[in-house]
Amino acid sequence: MVDRRAIEPLRGAPNTEPHSYRVPGSKSITNRALLLAALAAGESTIERALFSDDTHYMSDALRRLGIPVDSDPRETDLYRGEVFHVRGCGGSIPAREARLETGNAGTAARFLAACACLGHGRFIVDGNERMRQRPIGDLLDALRQLGAGMSSSTGCPPVTVDADGLPGGTARVKGERSSQYLSALLMVAPYAQHDVDLEVVGELIAKPYIDLTLGVMSQFGVTVARDGYQRFHVPHGQCYRSQAHYLVEPDASSAHYLLAAAALTGMRVRIEGLTTASLQGDARFVEVLEQMGATVTRHPNVLEVLGPSQLRGIDADLNAISDTAPTVAVLATFAHSASRVRNVAHIRLQESDRLGNVAAELRKLGAKIEEHDDGWTIEPSSLHGGEVEPYDDHRLAMAFSLIGLRVPGIVIRNPDCVRKTFPDFFEQLQGLRVRQ
């Protein structure tokens, strides 16, 4: 039996009293911090971290590599979150063989494939059916150029790593499919046997995630010389430093759904602990909401959005913050003028074909949406209720749920897929209704 979740619309005039939220820790930062803590020498404590399916796959895989990782679900400083204790092994991989299951966690699969190259033995990196369709060949090619033994019969997981340390040297990596390949290479490069020089071939997508990677690496004590987003030099001999109290930022990608809910309903939502100075590019989603007519207030430690009486259509290049693209498509159906979302062709290769699936499901609800190679054109639409299929994609489930705040009869199939990154999303969304 397929689980379903009905979303009840908000009733009456919007309540503009602030709704304050403390969202879970960033998935992107949590998984990077887990990897770097595992490669550091000594014990690190990662606080306010995300406890979700993706971080479970990452922490469990590190344990399978022989790196002790203990978890302690609790609340810290009023932030809901997981505390991880990681006893790093100084760049070594204790296990001589391991099978690393990653579900559909792209960060875990790509980061772990690179990390396993530092070991000595045979390691298998695999995932679920969708992960076995997600390309990883560009990363494997770059690792081979650095001297690693990598193989995959399909260019997707499962990946076999025949590891004997990472020699280093020079590698060229393609940038048009995923920035995670470059992030993975950068994070393991300090433990190569020689300096590592990386050159990005083609246009790099999702550039803010590289800034995030370099930011977390710096916090753990490693510096990288760079020439924009094209060339990176990582000197041999650097080591990550363990962190006694590493604090993870609130997840900007998760927060953006609640900020979008404010824009859609005319309500006021505040996200505690998040600012536009965040390491996370998705914190700049508020700039998109401003273009659509919302009022954004940037407090020293809070982002606040007040929704407009009517949304405006936009023409937006969302390459840098492409996780927000399905949400923008949803908002655009309620705008009073047409919208164009551009330069997100790569989202076809993520947890689902987000370009095609967003168009298909919105059309089922009456949306006027045209799919392009790199995005959509969305006309103002009169939506109706219906059952929506998120294709086991957490970002689609959360984006489609927003429609239910305005349109009666919206039902989300397989709502538990949000556990990938935002386990209590529906409870948080319900908070808008409780205080209306």
XYZ file of C-alpha atoms in Angstrom:
436
model
C 0.000 0.000 0.000
C 1.328 3.438 -0.959
C 1.377 5.939 1.889
C -0.318 9.272 1.212
C -0.416 12.640 2.928
C -3.241 15.145 2.435
C -2.306 18.827 2.735
C -5.021 21.066 4.161
C -5.213 24.638 2.812
C -4.839 27.628 5.108
C -8.156 29.357 5.747
C -9.028 32.998 6.294
C -6.878 36.093 6.139
C -3.128 35.520 6.550
C -1.664 35.997 9.995
C 1.328 38.312 9.631
C 2.602 37.701 13.152
C 6.043 36.098 12.747
C 6.225 32.311 12.636
C 9.715 31.434 13.904
C 11.430 28.192 12.951
C 14.686 26.470 13.817
C 15.252 24.043 10.965
C 17.567 21.010 11.179
C 21.262 21.335 10.410
C 22.571 21.516 6.861
C 22.852 18.169 5.093
C 25.589 19.488 2.831
C 27.679 20.754 5.733
C 26.984 17.719 7.941
C 28.226 15.233 5.333
C 31.302 17.314 4.570
C 32.085 17.728 8.262
C 31.664 13.988 8.870
C 34.155 13.177 6.108
C 36.727 15.748 7.186
C 36.424 14.751 10.854
C 36.993 11.123 9.798
C 40.157 12.157 7.928
C 41.455 14.329 10.784
C 43.610 13.004 13.600
C 41.803 12.929 16.956
C 38.200 13.253 18.067
C 35.738 15.760 16.669
C 32.275 16.623 17.942
C 29.825 17.814 15.284
C 26.869 19.605 16.862
C 23.508 20.803 15.509
C 24.011 18.302 12.684
C 21.280 16.836 10.536
C 19.930 13.413 11.473
C 18.349 12.093 8.270
C 18.603 9.257 5.764
C 21.460 10.941 3.884
C 23.611 11.532 6.966
C 22.803 8.025 8.207
C 24.254 6.555 4.998
C 27.351 8.720 5.355
C 28.025 7.954 9.020
C 27.311 4.237 8.595
C 29.694 4.008 5.639
C 32.462 5.673 7.637
C 31.974 3.065 10.345
C 32.281 0.335 7.711
C 35.592 1.881 6.713
C 36.732 1.345 10.298
C 36.362 4.942 11.497
C 34.493 5.182 14.818
C 31.400 7.411 14.567
C 28.980 7.648 17.490
C 25.712 9.537 17.298
C 23.737 11.222 20.048
C 20.292 12.569 19.079
C 19.475 15.460 21.383
C 18.744 19.153 21.498
C 21.680 21.517 21.796
C 21.321 25.229 22.499
C 17.632 25.008 21.545
C 18.524 23.614 18.093
C 17.057 20.263 17.254
C 19.835 18.110 15.967
C 22.166 15.192 16.040
C 25.562 15.239 17.732
C 28.227 13.105 16.067
C 31.430 12.056 17.806
C 34.057 11.055 15.232
C 37.439 9.539 16.089
C 39.433 10.418 13.013
C 42.230 8.246 11.678
C 44.568 10.883 10.307
C 43.873 10.241 6.651
C 44.136 6.466 6.811
C 41.362 3.933 6.154
C 41.544 1.124 8.756
C 39.338 -1.347 6.856
C 40.816 -3.467 4.063
C 37.472 -4.135 2.436
C 33.959 -2.818 2.794
C 30.678 -2.473 0.919
C 29.341 1.048 1.308
C 25.600 1.423 0.740
C 24.475 4.992 0.003
C 20.789 4.695 -0.879
C 20.066 7.685 -3.120
C 22.462 10.022 -1.301
C 24.550 11.619 -4.028
C 26.916 13.416 -1.662
C 27.633 10.197 0.217
C 28.271 8.145 -2.938
C 30.601 10.674 -4.564
C 32.479 11.632 -1.391
C 32.946 8.025 -0.272
C 34.203 6.860 -3.680
C 36.979 9.455 -3.435
C 37.665 8.761 0.232
C 38.058 5.022 -0.341
C 41.005 5.749 -2.667
C 43.052 6.704 0.400
C 42.812 3.142 1.743
C 44.525 -0.109 0.884
C 42.168 -2.836 -0.260
C 38.939 -3.274 -2.205
C 35.834 -1.197 -1.552
C 32.423 -1.216 -3.246
C 30.263 1.926 -3.324
C 26.649 1.169 -4.250
C 23.151 2.571 -3.833
C 19.520 2.018 -4.627
C 17.953 1.648 -8.084
C 17.905 5.383 -8.771
C 21.527 5.808 -7.605
C 22.513 3.111 -10.118
C 21.176 5.484 -12.814
C 23.054 8.568 -11.567
C 26.364 9.196 -13.371
C 29.668 9.108 -11.515
C 31.998 8.404 -14.439
C 33.439 11.941 -14.582
C 34.615 11.580 -10.968
C 36.112 8.158 -11.621
C 37.982 9.515 -14.652
C 39.501 12.300 -12.563
C 40.497 9.889 -9.773
C 42.156 7.603 -12.306
C 44.191 10.598 -13.528
C 45.407 10.972 -9.926
C 46.481 7.326 -9.878
C 43.478 5.640 -8.260
C 42.133 2.241 -9.286
C 38.444 2.762 -10.112
C 35.968 0.759 -12.165
C 32.279 0.814 -13.019
C 30.635 -1.139 -15.806
C 27.965 1.518 -16.414
C 29.524 4.824 -15.392
C 27.142 4.759 -12.431
C 27.274 2.882 -9.112
C 28.195 0.246 -8.161
C 31.806 1.439 -8.166
C 34.747 -0.789 -7.314
C 37.747 0.909 -5.724
C 41.004 -1.070 -5.753
C 42.864 1.222 -3.400
C 46.546 1.585 -2.648
C 46.652 5.193 -1.554
C 46.146 8.213 -3.826
C 49.328 9.189 -5.709
C 48.162 12.710 -6.681
C 49.312 14.890 -9.559
C 47.139 16.676 -12.113
C 43.582 15.911 -13.160
C 40.911 17.486 -15.309
C 37.313 17.127 -14.133
C 34.142 17.958 -16.022
C 31.929 20.503 -14.308
C 28.619 20.460 -16.184
C 26.940 17.505 -14.477
C 27.657 17.908 -10.764
C 29.828 20.079 -8.537
C 30.018 17.124 -6.121
C 32.773 15.549 -8.244
C 35.052 18.522 -7.683
C 34.106 18.718 -4.002
C 34.989 15.053 -3.533
C 38.388 15.510 -5.179
C 39.196 18.624 -3.163
C 38.361 17.037 0.180
C 40.603 13.985 -0.227
C 43.434 15.823 -2.007
C 45.363 16.839 1.152
C 46.123 13.151 1.805
C 47.466 12.370 -1.663
C 51.142 11.417 -1.858
C 51.971 14.494 -3.973
C 50.443 17.895 -4.640
C 47.107 17.856 -6.458
C 46.211 20.251 -9.262
C 42.639 20.216 -10.541
C 41.323 21.870 -13.685
C 37.600 22.172 -14.361
C 36.622 21.421 -17.947
C 33.581 23.289 -19.204
C 31.213 25.403 -17.137
C 30.985 24.406 -13.481
C 27.417 24.155 -12.199
C 26.250 24.950 -8.667
C 29.339 27.026 -7.872
C 28.232 27.953 -4.308
C 28.712 24.315 -3.283
C 32.418 24.621 -4.113
C 32.637 27.717 -1.941
C 30.911 25.716 0.792
C 33.371 22.823 0.412
C 36.372 25.132 0.587
C 34.824 26.915 3.569
C 34.390 23.710 5.567
C 37.899 22.547 4.584
C 39.266 25.853 5.883
C 37.386 25.420 9.153
C 39.134 22.051 9.528
C 42.517 23.662 8.842
C 43.245 23.034 5.142
C 43.748 25.773 2.569
C 43.405 25.546 -1.212
C 44.879 27.921 -3.788
C 42.434 28.700 -6.564
C 41.999 30.585 -9.799
C 38.291 31.319 -9.784
C 36.329 28.141 -10.443
C 38.713 26.772 -13.081
C 41.923 25.742 -11.288
C 42.658 24.521 -7.785
C 45.985 23.620 -6.135
C 46.105 21.505 -2.958
C 49.599 21.187 -1.462
C 50.686 17.789 -0.206
C 51.255 17.388 3.529
C 48.297 19.319 4.927
C 46.186 17.537 7.540
C 42.725 18.252 8.798
C 42.518 19.335 12.444
C 39.952 17.718 14.712
C 37.254 20.036 16.037
C 36.104 19.896 19.657
C 32.835 21.761 18.922
C 32.008 22.076 15.248
C 28.619 23.786 14.815
C 26.563 23.059 11.695
C 24.504 25.868 10.199
C 20.719 25.445 9.799
C 19.911 23.889 6.438
C 19.178 26.676 3.946
C 17.796 24.159 1.427
C 15.249 22.924 3.968
C 14.482 26.441 5.191
C 13.630 27.667 1.720
C 10.357 25.686 1.678
C 9.112 27.516 4.777
C 10.197 30.878 3.361
C 8.403 29.993 0.114
C 5.301 29.132 2.138
C 5.322 32.681 3.502
C 5.614 34.115 -0.012
C 2.754 31.923 -1.222
C 0.334 32.650 1.634
C 1.079 36.262 2.591
C 2.351 35.156 5.980
C 5.541 36.127 7.817
C 8.166 33.418 8.463
C 11.465 33.781 10.319
C 14.312 31.246 10.150
C 16.467 31.433 13.257
C 20.236 31.091 12.915
C 20.368 31.626 9.131
C 21.739 34.666 7.288
C 22.717 35.522 3.737
C 26.350 35.324 4.921
C 25.850 31.550 5.213
C 28.281 29.145 3.575
C 25.220 27.733 1.781
C 24.221 29.200 -1.562
C 20.536 28.412 -1.031
C 20.406 31.124 1.643
C 20.238 33.500 -1.326
C 16.849 32.063 -2.309
C 15.373 35.074 -0.532
C 16.622 37.211 -3.435
C 14.342 35.219 -5.756
C 11.431 35.786 -3.382
C 12.155 39.536 -3.411
C 11.973 39.506 -7.219
C 8.587 37.776 -6.916
C 7.308 40.548 -4.636
C 8.032 39.287 -1.110
C 9.514 41.531 1.575
C 12.765 40.172 3.020
C 14.285 41.382 6.285
C 17.857 40.401 7.039
C 18.437 40.412 10.790
C 21.899 39.675 12.301
C 20.999 36.029 12.943
C 17.610 35.635 11.270
C 16.121 35.650 7.772
C 12.519 36.824 7.579
C 10.080 36.786 4.650
C 6.676 38.465 4.442
C 4.583 37.288 1.527
C 3.024 39.756 -0.944
C -0.645 40.076 -1.778
C 0.209 38.830 -5.280
C 3.314 37.069 -6.585
C 5.083 38.385 -9.672
C 6.482 36.268 -12.475
C 10.273 36.205 -12.934
C 12.981 35.243 -15.396
C 15.582 33.464 -13.268
C 18.853 31.617 -13.835
C 18.809 29.133 -10.943
C 21.968 27.195 -11.794
C 23.672 28.256 -8.558
C 20.688 27.307 -6.374
C 19.085 24.571 -8.467
C 17.602 22.677 -5.492
C 15.109 25.532 -5.255
C 13.991 25.244 -8.897
C 10.961 22.961 -8.252
C 9.788 25.364 -5.556
C 10.084 28.350 -7.889
C 8.070 26.440 -10.501
C 5.315 25.883 -7.933
C 5.291 29.551 -6.880
C 5.228 30.652 -10.509
C 1.876 28.958 -11.141
C 0.345 31.417 -8.618
C 2.017 34.533 -10.081
C 0.097 37.127 -12.110
C 2.576 37.014 -15.011
C 4.626 34.356 -16.782
C 7.910 33.016 -15.423
C 10.967 31.454 -17.040
C 13.347 29.210 -15.063
C 16.693 28.723 -16.828
C 20.039 26.911 -16.752
C 19.061 23.895 -14.615
C 19.412 21.089 -17.184
C 21.522 19.092 -14.703
C 18.571 18.518 -12.347
C 17.416 15.723 -14.675
C 20.257 13.653 -13.156
C 19.426 14.161 -9.489
C 17.186 12.099 -7.200
C 14.706 12.051 -10.066
C 14.340 13.754 -13.435
C 13.234 16.952 -11.784
C 12.684 18.854 -15.011
C 10.345 16.288 -16.525
C 8.644 15.221 -13.317
C 7.811 18.750 -12.143
C 6.251 19.534 -15.510
C 4.248 16.287 -15.586
C 2.858 16.596 -12.061
C 2.012 20.293 -12.295
C 0.148 19.657 -15.558
C -1.932 17.022 -13.738
C -3.082 19.800 -11.405
C -3.958 22.173 -14.243
C -0.733 24.137 -14.579
C 0.292 25.769 -17.848
C 3.937 24.769 -17.993
C 6.256 24.208 -20.946
C 9.335 22.066 -20.437
C 12.608 23.152 -22.052
C 16.022 21.499 -22.190
C 17.235 23.749 -19.367
C 14.093 24.658 -17.418
C 10.455 25.697 -17.819
C 8.138 28.470 -18.884
C 5.214 28.721 -16.449
C 2.061 30.717 -17.103
C -0.369 31.908 -14.408
C -2.588 28.912 -13.730
C -5.739 27.919 -11.915
C -4.770 24.730 -10.094
C -7.115 22.052 -8.779
C -6.695 19.222 -6.311
C -5.222 15.860 -7.103
C -2.794 13.137 -6.067
C 0.834 14.072 -6.735
C 3.682 11.631 -7.328
C 7.065 12.870 -6.030
C 9.014 9.964 -7.592
C 10.671 9.228 -4.235
C 12.312 12.648 -4.481
C 12.294 14.624 -1.234
C 12.576 17.995 -2.982
C 9.556 17.338 -5.196
C 7.459 16.140 -2.253
C 8.198 19.299 -0.276
C 7.712 21.653 -3.231
C 4.386 20.063 -4.249
C 3.174 20.207 -0.635
C 3.240 23.999 -0.798
C 0.430 23.910 -3.373
C -1.818 22.413 -0.717
C -1.567 25.602 1.366
C -3.650 27.344 -1.327
C -5.472 24.567 -3.203
C -7.792 22.031 -1.528
C -7.490 18.332 -2.268
C -3.699 18.069 -2.707
C -2.414 14.620 -1.717
C 1.277 13.653 -1.669
C 2.173 10.036 -2.348
C 5.042 8.452 -0.397
C 5.498 11.448 1.916
C 8.181 9.650 3.938
C 10.706 10.407 1.191
C 11.271 13.759 2.935
C 13.235 11.834 5.570
C 16.174 12.074 3.188
C 16.906 15.605 4.399
C 13.986 17.070 6.434
C 12.391 14.337 8.568
C 9.820 16.578 10.310
C 8.956 18.757 7.314
C 5.205 18.098 7.495
C 5.113 18.882 11.212
C 6.908 22.171 10.514
C 4.469 22.992 7.701
C 1.581 22.206 10.041
C 2.945 24.908 12.351
C 1.732 27.556 9.924
C -1.804 26.255 10.292
C -1.691 25.973 14.080
C -0.831 29.640 14.473
C -2.950 31.030 11.679
